[in-house]
Amino acid sequence: MRFPLLALLLLWYNNTAMTDTTVRVRIAPSPTGDPHVGTAYIGLFNYAFAHHHGGAFLLRLEDTDRERYKESSAHAILEALTWLGINPDEGPEIGGPVGPYIQSERLAIYREFAEQLVQAGHAYHCFCSRERLAEMREAQEAAKEAVKYDRFCLCTMHEEERRQRVRDGEPYVIRMKMPDAGATSWTDLVRDAVSFENALIDDQVLLKADGYPTYHLANVVDDHLMGITQVIRAEEWISSTPKHLVLYQMFGWEPPQFAHLPLLRNPDRSKISKRHSHTSLHWYRDEGILPQALLNFLALLGWSHPEEKEVFTLEELVERFTFERFNQSGPVFDLEKLRWLNGVYIRALAPDELYAAVEPFLQRAGLVQAHPEPEERAFAKQCVVLEQEKVRTLAEFADLVAFMFNPNFTYEDEAVKKWLRPAPEHVRPAFYQMIEHIEPLPEEALTAEKYEEITRTIAEALGVGAGKVIHPTRVAMSGRTKGPSLFHMMEVLGKQEVLYRFNRTIDVTRGGEE
Ligand code: GLU
């Protein structure tokens, strides 16, 4: 038989791993849809803890819920972690010593361990139909009793009878036999002492009728076989932990430590959900949130820096990580704060880094080709840098710089009304003089400083304040009343483009087409 041997080997590996003190932590998302922001949040802290201790960070896919399973999701989770820069050391597609890392590829292992519990009298086969369970539940609710399995199959049949029904091919589940008395307690790394009365806990199904394990069985077996030393997960799993601890006891295994982190919340304080917040990591990527800003934001949601810093790197989180710095109350997901933080990170990027991040957005908007020539790329980079100070997301760049790529942009109504139709008396002469000054100069001489000098000279000659020339010039160059530094913008546009835009705008002041 192949599997008992495999299971034994895994056990042996695990036992040797448990004797050294190396930290091994994991995230265990279920591939049921787009990669979830909660996975990134929990993943970040697992990564930080592992790296703080020089340990390993694993990814395991818990795909035992076949109804909710989505194939594309499995790869997307790993891709999202890579995008964020919190790469697992072991996992699906990566490999590692304790794989496979996908639960549906480990079914024989769970069956083996479920059987082991039955043999030891810690679990039993149950044949109750859905209908019977529903009736039982209704009766318990009506009697205001705690809703839990009434142990019909355990109390009304002998072990041998149950075995016979299994041999006869009847569908069954395997349930764990929870202790009737006492309490299960642990010292949580985030919330200290936690305790649950055993009598209140249901005889949890471990193996389902379809042969798949439930979350509880697979989770415990895998955490053990994979040598997990700390389980760092969201608070929503806290009520599962006593069942898990009892399973560790039944198997005779040393349990890992547990840390239950505060759950992310919608603005109305309910658990974060699609309906109220953006939960898909794809949304953040497509919106132009930088991964390092998202990580910083997620870190701040659950945790606080010992010096109360708001902006810090992943490396700093790794270095300063301790469980004491978690807050207990559910952090609310504040998108405005994320946008602010993203702006801080955008401003800190070097031009090449910034452009590399923005280029896909410009391509999507049709401003830059799929494989741009070096010149096209250099121009686009300069355009992007012009707007670096103001934007808060990468997606904002395309709209802001579109006019730089399109000499026949549309003028804003407000700009036309104020400066072009009717044009104040000095505007047309100012444009003509600009053209006259610019035309004889070679491209290299036309720096931002030069454009400024020309503009001021002309304003003086016309006897108007500099603003009276600067504002309409901005409209001539961009169609807008606001925007990035005008003279830098002109330098980036280049001589021919600047001349074209003045001429086009002069036509507009004469009633020509906008
Ligand atoms: N599969 C569970 C989830 O989707 C794992 C919870 C745990 O970390 O134990 O989050």
Coordinates of C-alpha atoms and ligand atoms in Angstrom, one line a residue:
M1 CA 0.0 0.0 0.0
R2 CA 1.4 3.3 -1.0
F3 CA -0.3 5.8 1.3
P4 CA 0.4 4.5 4.7
L5 CA 4.1 4.5 3.8
L6 CA 3.8 8.0 2.5
A7 CA 2.0 9.1 5.6
L8 CA 4.7 7.5 7.8
L9 CA 7.4 9.2 5.9
L10 CA 5.7 12.5 6.3
L11 CA 5.2 11.9 9.9
W12 CA 8.9 11.0 10.3
Y13 CA 9.8 14.2 8.4
N14 CA 7.6 16.2 10.6
N15 CA 8.8 14.7 13.9
T16 CA 12.3 15.5 13.0
A17 CA 11.2 19.0 11.9
M18 CA 9.4 19.6 15.2
T19 CA 12.5 18.9 17.2
D20 CA 14.3 21.9 15.9
T21 CA 13.1 25.3 16.6
T22 CA 12.7 26.6 13.0
V23 CA 9.6 28.6 12.5
R24 CA 7.2 27.3 9.8
V25 CA 4.0 29.2 9.2
R26 CA 1.4 29.1 6.4
I27 CA -1.6 30.6 4.8
A28 CA -4.2 28.3 3.7
P29 CA -6.7 30.1 1.4
S30 CA -9.5 28.4 -0.3
P31 CA -9.4 29.0 -4.1
T32 CA -13.0 30.1 -4.5
G33 CA -12.7 33.3 -6.5
D34 CA -10.5 36.3 -7.1
P35 CA -7.5 36.5 -4.7
H36 CA -8.9 38.2 -1.6
V37 CA -7.5 41.2 0.2
G38 CA -7.9 39.2 3.5
T39 CA -5.5 36.6 2.1
A40 CA -2.9 39.4 1.5
Y41 CA -3.5 40.8 5.0
I42 CA -3.0 37.4 6.8
G43 CA -0.2 36.5 4.3
L44 CA 1.7 39.7 5.1
F45 CA 1.8 38.9 8.8
N46 CA 2.7 35.3 8.3
Y47 CA 5.5 36.4 6.0
A48 CA 6.7 39.0 8.5
F49 CA 6.7 36.6 11.3
A50 CA 8.5 33.9 9.3
H51 CA 11.2 36.3 8.0
H52 CA 11.6 37.9 11.5
H53 CA 12.6 34.4 12.7
G54 CA 14.4 33.2 9.7
G55 CA 11.7 30.6 9.2
A56 CA 9.6 29.4 6.2
F57 CA 6.4 30.8 4.9
L58 CA 4.2 28.2 3.1
L59 CA 1.2 28.5 0.8
R60 CA -1.3 25.6 1.0
L61 CA -4.5 25.5 -1.0
E62 CA -7.6 24.3 0.9
D63 CA -9.8 23.3 -2.0
T64 CA -11.9 20.7 -0.3
D65 CA -15.1 22.6 -0.7
R66 CA -15.8 21.4 -4.3
E67 CA -18.9 23.4 -4.7
R68 CA -17.2 26.7 -4.3
Y69 CA -13.9 25.7 -6.0
K70 CA -12.7 27.8 -8.9
E71 CA -9.8 26.5 -10.9
S72 CA -8.4 29.8 -12.1
S73 CA -8.3 31.0 -8.5
A74 CA -5.5 28.6 -7.5
H75 CA -2.9 30.2 -9.8
A76 CA -4.2 33.7 -9.2
I77 CA -3.5 33.4 -5.5
L78 CA 0.2 32.7 -6.1
E79 CA 0.4 35.4 -8.7
A80 CA -1.1 37.9 -6.3
L81 CA 1.3 37.0 -3.6
T82 CA 4.2 37.4 -6.1
W83 CA 2.8 40.8 -7.2
L84 CA 2.7 41.9 -3.6
G85 CA 6.3 40.7 -3.0
I86 CA 5.4 38.3 -0.2
N87 CA 6.5 35.1 -1.9
P88 CA 6.0 31.8 -0.2
D89 CA 9.0 29.6 0.3
E90 CA 7.0 26.4 -0.3
G91 CA 3.7 25.8 -2.0
P92 CA 1.9 24.7 -5.2
E93 CA 4.0 25.5 -8.3
I94 CA 6.9 26.2 -6.0
G95 CA 7.2 22.7 -4.4
G96 CA 8.9 21.9 -1.2
P97 CA 9.7 18.9 1.1
V98 CA 6.2 18.3 2.5
G99 CA 4.0 18.6 -0.6
P100 CA 1.7 18.2 -2.3
Y101 CA 0.4 21.6 -1.1
I102 CA -3.1 21.3 -2.6
Q103 CA -5.5 19.4 -0.3
S104 CA -7.4 17.7 -3.1
E105 CA -4.2 15.9 -3.9
R106 CA -3.9 14.6 -0.4
L107 CA -7.3 12.8 0.0
A108 CA -5.9 9.4 0.9
I109 CA -3.9 10.9 3.7
Y110 CA -7.0 12.4 5.4
R111 CA -9.0 9.2 5.0
E112 CA -6.1 7.3 6.6
F113 CA -6.1 9.6 9.6
A114 CA -9.9 9.7 9.9
E115 CA -9.8 5.9 10.1
Q116 CA -7.1 6.0 12.7
L117 CA -9.4 8.1 14.9
V118 CA -12.3 5.6 14.4
Q119 CA -10.0 2.8 15.4
A120 CA -8.9 4.6 18.5
G121 CA -12.6 5.3 19.4
H122 CA -12.2 9.1 19.0
A123 CA -14.5 9.2 15.9
Y124 CA -17.4 7.2 14.5
H125 CA -19.3 6.6 11.3
C126 CA -22.6 8.4 11.0
F127 CA -25.3 7.5 8.5
C128 CA -28.0 10.1 9.4
S129 CA -29.8 11.5 6.4
R130 CA -30.1 15.2 5.7
E131 CA -33.8 15.0 6.5
R132 CA -33.2 13.4 9.9
L133 CA -30.6 16.0 10.8
A134 CA -32.9 18.8 9.7
E135 CA -35.7 17.4 11.9
M136 CA -33.3 17.0 14.9
R137 CA -32.2 20.6 14.5
E138 CA -35.7 21.9 14.3
A139 CA -36.7 20.0 17.5
Q140 CA -33.6 21.3 19.3
E141 CA -34.4 24.8 18.3
A142 CA -38.0 24.5 19.4
A143 CA -36.9 23.2 22.8
K144 CA -34.3 26.1 23.0
E145 CA -31.5 23.6 23.3
A146 CA -28.0 24.0 21.8
V147 CA -28.0 22.8 18.2
K148 CA -25.6 19.9 17.9
Y149 CA -25.6 16.3 16.7
D150 CA -27.5 14.1 19.1
R151 CA -25.1 11.1 18.6
F152 CA -27.9 8.9 17.2
C153 CA -25.5 6.7 15.3
L154 CA -23.1 6.5 18.2
C155 CA -25.7 5.6 20.9
T156 CA -28.1 3.3 19.0
M157 CA -25.5 1.1 17.2
H158 CA -22.5 -0.9 18.1
E159 CA -19.2 -0.3 16.4
E160 CA -19.5 -3.6 14.5
E161 CA -23.0 -2.6 13.2
R162 CA -21.6 0.6 11.9
R163 CA -18.7 -1.2 10.3
Q164 CA -21.1 -3.6 8.6
R165 CA -23.2 -0.7 7.2
V166 CA -20.0 0.8 5.8
R167 CA -19.1 -2.5 4.2
D168 CA -22.6 -2.7 2.7
G169 CA -21.8 0.5 0.9
E170 CA -24.1 2.9 2.7
P171 CA -23.1 6.5 2.5
Y172 CA -21.6 7.8 5.7
V173 CA -19.6 10.6 7.2
I174 CA -17.1 10.3 10.0
R175 CA -17.6 12.5 13.1
M176 CA -15.2 13.3 15.9
K177 CA -16.4 12.4 19.4
M178 CA -16.0 15.6 21.4
P179 CA -15.3 15.2 25.1
D180 CA -18.5 15.7 27.1
A181 CA -17.0 17.7 29.9
G182 CA -14.1 20.0 30.6
A183 CA -12.8 23.0 28.6
T184 CA -10.3 23.5 25.8
S185 CA -8.1 26.4 26.4
W186 CA -5.0 28.0 24.8
T187 CA -2.8 31.0 25.2
D188 CA -3.4 33.0 22.0
L189 CA -0.4 35.0 20.8
V190 CA -2.6 38.0 20.1
R191 CA -5.4 37.7 22.7
D192 CA -3.9 35.7 25.6
A193 CA -6.2 33.2 27.4
V194 CA -9.1 31.7 25.4
S195 CA -11.3 28.9 26.6
F196 CA -14.3 27.0 25.2
E197 CA -16.6 24.5 27.1
N198 CA -16.3 21.1 25.4
A199 CA -19.9 20.2 26.1
L200 CA -21.1 23.0 23.8
I201 CA -19.1 21.8 20.8
D202 CA -20.6 19.7 18.1
D203 CA -19.4 16.3 17.0
Q204 CA -17.8 17.8 14.0
V205 CA -17.9 16.0 10.7
L206 CA -14.3 15.1 9.7
L207 CA -14.8 13.2 6.5
K208 CA -17.7 14.0 4.2
A209 CA -19.9 11.6 2.3
D210 CA -18.1 12.6 -0.9
G211 CA -14.8 11.3 0.5
Y212 CA -13.5 14.8 1.0
P213 CA -12.3 15.9 4.4
T214 CA -13.8 18.9 6.1
Y215 CA -11.7 22.0 6.7
H216 CA -11.1 20.9 10.3
L217 CA -9.6 17.5 9.6
A218 CA -7.5 18.5 6.6
N219 CA -6.3 21.7 8.3
V220 CA -5.1 19.8 11.4
V221 CA -3.5 16.9 9.6
D222 CA -1.7 19.2 7.2
D223 CA -0.5 21.7 9.8
H224 CA 1.0 18.7 11.6
L225 CA 2.5 17.0 8.6
M226 CA 3.8 20.2 7.3
G227 CA 5.5 21.0 10.5
I228 CA 3.6 24.3 11.2
T229 CA 4.8 25.9 14.4
Q230 CA 2.4 28.9 14.6
V231 CA -1.0 29.2 13.0
I232 CA -1.5 32.8 12.3
R233 CA -5.0 33.3 10.9
A234 CA -8.1 35.6 11.1
E235 CA -10.2 35.9 14.2
E236 CA -13.2 34.3 12.4
W237 CA -11.5 30.8 12.9
I238 CA -11.3 31.2 16.6
S239 CA -14.3 29.0 17.3
S240 CA -12.7 26.2 15.2
T241 CA -9.6 26.2 17.3
P242 CA -10.9 24.1 20.2
K243 CA -12.0 21.4 17.8
H244 CA -8.5 21.5 16.3
L245 CA -6.9 21.3 19.7
V246 CA -9.0 18.3 20.6
L247 CA -8.0 16.7 17.3
Y248 CA -4.3 17.2 18.1
Q249 CA -4.9 15.6 21.5
M250 CA -6.7 12.6 19.9
F251 CA -3.8 12.1 17.5
G252 CA -1.3 12.6 20.2
W253 CA 0.4 15.4 18.4
E254 CA 2.0 18.6 19.8
P255 CA -0.3 21.5 18.7
P256 CA 1.2 24.6 17.1
Q257 CA 0.7 28.0 18.8
F258 CA -2.2 30.1 17.6
A259 CA -2.5 33.8 16.8
H260 CA -5.9 35.1 15.8
L261 CA -5.6 38.4 14.1
P262 CA -8.3 41.1 14.1
L263 CA -10.6 40.7 11.1
L264 CA -10.8 43.4 8.4
R265 CA -14.2 45.2 8.5
N266 CA -16.4 47.2 6.2
P267 CA -17.1 50.8 7.2
D268 CA -20.3 49.5 9.0
R269 CA -18.0 47.2 11.0
S270 CA -19.3 44.0 9.5
K271 CA -16.8 41.5 8.2
I272 CA -15.2 42.7 5.0
S273 CA -17.3 41.7 2.0
K274 CA -17.7 42.3 -1.7
R275 CA -20.9 44.2 -1.2
H276 CA -19.4 47.0 0.9
S277 CA -15.7 47.0 0.0
H278 CA -13.3 46.0 -2.7
T279 CA -12.1 42.5 -1.7
S280 CA -10.4 41.4 -4.9
L281 CA -6.7 42.0 -5.1
H282 CA -7.1 42.4 -8.8
W283 CA -9.1 45.6 -8.2
Y284 CA -6.3 47.2 -6.3
R285 CA -3.8 46.3 -9.0
D286 CA -6.0 47.6 -11.8
E287 CA -6.7 50.8 -9.9
G288 CA -3.0 51.4 -9.8
I289 CA -2.3 50.8 -6.1
L290 CA 1.4 50.0 -5.7
P291 CA 1.9 46.7 -4.0
Q292 CA 4.3 48.2 -1.4
A293 CA 1.6 50.8 -0.5
L294 CA -1.0 48.2 -0.2
L295 CA 1.3 46.2 2.1
N296 CA 2.0 49.2 4.3
F297 CA -1.7 50.0 4.5
L298 CA -2.6 46.4 5.4
A299 CA 0.1 46.3 8.0
L300 CA -1.3 49.5 9.6
L301 CA -4.8 48.1 9.7
G302 CA -3.9 45.3 12.2
W303 CA -0.6 46.4 13.6
S304 CA 1.2 49.5 14.7
H305 CA 4.8 50.5 14.4
P306 CA 6.6 50.8 17.8
E307 CA 7.5 54.4 16.9
E308 CA 3.9 55.0 15.6
K309 CA 5.3 55.5 12.1
E310 CA 2.7 55.5 9.3
V311 CA 5.0 54.9 6.4
F312 CA 7.3 51.9 6.6
T313 CA 8.6 49.2 4.4
L314 CA 8.1 45.5 4.4
E315 CA 11.7 45.0 5.6
E316 CA 10.9 47.3 8.5
L317 CA 7.8 45.4 9.4
V318 CA 9.8 42.2 9.3
E319 CA 12.4 43.7 11.6
R320 CA 10.1 45.2 14.1
F321 CA 7.4 42.5 14.1
T322 CA 5.9 41.4 17.4
F323 CA 2.5 40.1 18.3
E324 CA 2.1 42.7 21.1
R325 CA 1.6 45.4 18.5
F326 CA -1.7 44.1 17.2
N327 CA -4.8 46.0 18.0
Q328 CA -7.8 44.0 19.2
S329 CA -10.6 45.9 17.6
G330 CA -11.5 45.2 14.0
P331 CA -9.8 47.6 11.7
V332 CA -12.0 49.4 9.2
F333 CA -10.9 49.4 5.6
D334 CA -10.4 53.1 4.7
L335 CA -9.9 53.5 1.0
E336 CA -9.1 57.2 1.3
K337 CA -6.2 56.4 3.6
L338 CA -4.9 53.8 1.1
R339 CA -5.0 56.4 -1.7
W340 CA -3.1 58.9 0.4
L341 CA -0.5 56.3 1.3
N342 CA -0.3 55.3 -2.4
G343 CA 0.5 58.9 -3.3
V344 CA 3.3 58.9 -0.8
Y345 CA 4.8 55.8 -2.4
I346 CA 4.3 57.1 -5.9
R347 CA 6.2 60.3 -5.1
A348 CA 9.1 58.3 -3.7
L349 CA 9.6 56.4 -6.9
A350 CA 12.6 57.1 -9.1
P351 CA 11.5 58.0 -12.7
D352 CA 12.4 54.6 -14.2
E353 CA 10.5 52.8 -11.5
L354 CA 7.5 55.1 -11.8
Y355 CA 7.4 54.7 -15.5
A356 CA 7.7 50.9 -15.4
A357 CA 4.7 50.9 -13.1
V358 CA 2.6 53.3 -15.2
E359 CA 3.4 52.0 -18.7
P360 CA 0.7 49.3 -18.6
F361 CA -1.9 51.9 -17.8
L362 CA -0.8 54.1 -20.7
Q363 CA -0.9 51.1 -23.0
R364 CA -4.4 50.2 -21.9
A365 CA -5.5 53.8 -22.6
G366 CA -3.9 53.5 -26.1
L367 CA -1.4 56.3 -25.4
V368 CA 1.7 54.1 -25.7
Q369 CA 2.2 51.0 -28.0
A370 CA 2.7 47.5 -26.8
H371 CA 6.4 47.6 -27.6
P372 CA 7.3 51.3 -27.7
E373 CA 10.4 52.6 -29.4
P374 CA 13.0 54.0 -27.0
E375 CA 12.0 57.6 -28.1
E376 CA 8.3 57.0 -27.5
R377 CA 9.1 55.6 -24.1
A378 CA 11.4 58.4 -23.2
F379 CA 8.7 61.0 -24.0
A380 CA 6.1 59.0 -22.1
K381 CA 8.3 58.8 -19.1
Q382 CA 8.8 62.6 -19.1
C383 CA 5.1 63.1 -19.3
V384 CA 4.5 60.8 -16.3
V385 CA 7.2 62.5 -14.2
L386 CA 5.4 65.8 -14.8
E387 CA 2.4 64.5 -12.9
Q388 CA 4.2 62.5 -10.2
E389 CA 3.6 65.1 -7.5
K390 CA -0.2 65.0 -7.6
V391 CA -1.6 61.6 -8.4
R392 CA -2.7 59.1 -5.8
T393 CA -3.1 56.1 -8.1
L394 CA -1.3 54.9 -11.2
A395 CA -4.6 54.7 -13.1
E396 CA -5.0 58.5 -12.8
F397 CA -1.9 59.1 -15.0
A398 CA -3.5 58.1 -18.3
D399 CA -6.2 60.8 -18.1
L400 CA -3.8 63.5 -16.8
V401 CA -1.2 63.0 -19.5
A402 CA -3.5 62.2 -22.5
F403 CA -3.3 65.8 -23.8
M404 CA 0.5 65.4 -24.1
F405 CA 0.1 62.7 -26.7
N406 CA -2.8 64.3 -28.5
P407 CA -2.2 67.8 -30.2
N408 CA -5.9 68.0 -31.0
F409 CA -7.1 67.6 -27.5
T410 CA -10.5 69.1 -26.5
Y411 CA -10.4 72.4 -24.7
E412 CA -12.3 72.6 -21.4
D413 CA -15.3 74.8 -21.6
E414 CA -14.3 76.8 -18.7
A415 CA -10.8 77.4 -20.2
V416 CA -12.4 78.5 -23.5
K417 CA -14.7 80.9 -21.8
K418 CA -12.0 82.5 -19.7
W419 CA -9.2 82.9 -22.2
L420 CA -10.2 82.1 -25.8
R421 CA -13.7 83.1 -26.7
P422 CA -13.8 86.0 -26.5
A423 CA -10.0 86.3 -26.0
P424 CA -8.9 89.2 -23.8
E425 CA -7.2 91.8 -25.9
H426 CA -3.6 90.8 -25.0
V427 CA -4.0 87.1 -25.6
R428 CA -3.6 86.8 -29.4
P429 CA -0.6 89.2 -29.5
A430 CA 1.0 87.2 -26.6
F431 CA 0.6 84.0 -28.6
Y432 CA 2.1 85.6 -31.8
Q433 CA 5.0 86.9 -29.8
M434 CA 5.6 83.6 -28.2
I435 CA 5.8 82.0 -31.7
E436 CA 8.2 84.7 -32.9
H437 CA 10.5 84.2 -29.9
I438 CA 10.5 80.4 -30.2
E439 CA 10.8 79.9 -33.9
P440 CA 14.4 81.0 -34.4
L441 CA 15.7 79.0 -31.4
P442 CA 17.1 75.5 -31.7
E443 CA 15.4 72.7 -29.8
E444 CA 18.2 72.4 -27.3
A445 CA 17.9 76.0 -26.3
L446 CA 14.2 75.6 -25.4
T447 CA 14.5 74.5 -21.8
A448 CA 11.9 75.1 -19.2
E449 CA 13.9 78.1 -18.0
K450 CA 14.0 79.5 -21.5
Y451 CA 10.2 79.2 -21.9
E452 CA 9.8 81.0 -18.6
E453 CA 12.1 83.8 -19.6
I454 CA 10.3 84.3 -22.9
T455 CA 6.9 84.3 -21.3
R456 CA 8.0 86.9 -18.7
T457 CA 9.6 89.1 -21.3
I458 CA 6.5 89.1 -23.4
A459 CA 4.2 89.9 -20.4
E460 CA 6.4 92.8 -19.6
A461 CA 6.4 94.1 -23.2
L462 CA 2.6 93.9 -23.3
G463 CA 2.4 95.6 -19.9
V464 CA 0.4 92.7 -18.2
G465 CA 1.2 90.6 -15.2
A466 CA 3.0 87.3 -16.0
G467 CA -0.1 85.3 -15.0
K468 CA -2.0 86.9 -17.8
V469 CA 0.3 85.2 -20.3
I470 CA 1.0 82.0 -18.3
H471 CA -2.7 81.0 -18.0
P472 CA -3.8 81.3 -21.6
T473 CA -0.5 79.6 -22.6
R474 CA -1.4 76.7 -20.4
V475 CA -4.8 76.5 -22.1
A476 CA -3.1 76.6 -25.5
M477 CA -0.8 73.8 -24.6
S478 CA -3.2 71.5 -22.7
G479 CA -6.8 72.8 -23.0
R480 CA -6.9 73.1 -19.3
T481 CA -6.7 75.7 -16.6
K482 CA -4.8 73.5 -14.2
G483 CA -2.0 71.1 -14.6
P484 CA 1.7 70.4 -14.1
S485 CA 4.5 72.9 -14.3
L486 CA 3.8 74.8 -17.6
F487 CA 7.4 75.4 -18.6
H488 CA 8.5 71.9 -18.0
M489 CA 5.4 70.7 -19.9
M490 CA 6.5 72.8 -22.9
E491 CA 10.1 71.5 -22.7
V492 CA 8.8 68.0 -22.8
L493 CA 6.4 68.7 -25.7
G494 CA 9.2 70.1 -27.8
K495 CA 9.4 73.0 -30.2
Q496 CA 7.3 71.8 -33.1
E497 CA 4.5 70.7 -30.8
V498 CA 4.5 73.9 -28.9
L499 CA 4.3 76.0 -32.1
Y500 CA 1.5 73.8 -33.5
R501 CA -0.5 74.2 -30.3
F502 CA -0.1 78.0 -30.3
N503 CA -1.2 78.2 -33.9
R504 CA -4.2 75.9 -33.4
T505 CA -5.3 78.0 -30.4
I506 CA -5.0 81.2 -32.3
D507 CA -7.5 79.7 -34.8
V508 CA -9.8 78.9 -32.0
T509 CA -9.7 82.5 -30.7
R510 CA -10.8 83.5 -34.3
G511 CA -13.7 81.2 -34.1
G512 CA -12.0 78.1 -35.7
E513 CA -12.9 74.6 -34.6
E514 CA -11.9 73.7 -31.1
Ligands
GLU1 N1 -9.1 27.6 4.5 C1 -9.2 28.6 5.5 C2 -9.4 29.9 4.8 O1 -10.0 30.0 3.8 C3 -7.9 28.5 6.3 C4 -8.1 29.1 7.7 C5 -6.8 28.8 8.5 O2 -5.8 29.5 8.3 O3 -6.8 27.8 9.3 O4 -9.0 31.0 5.3

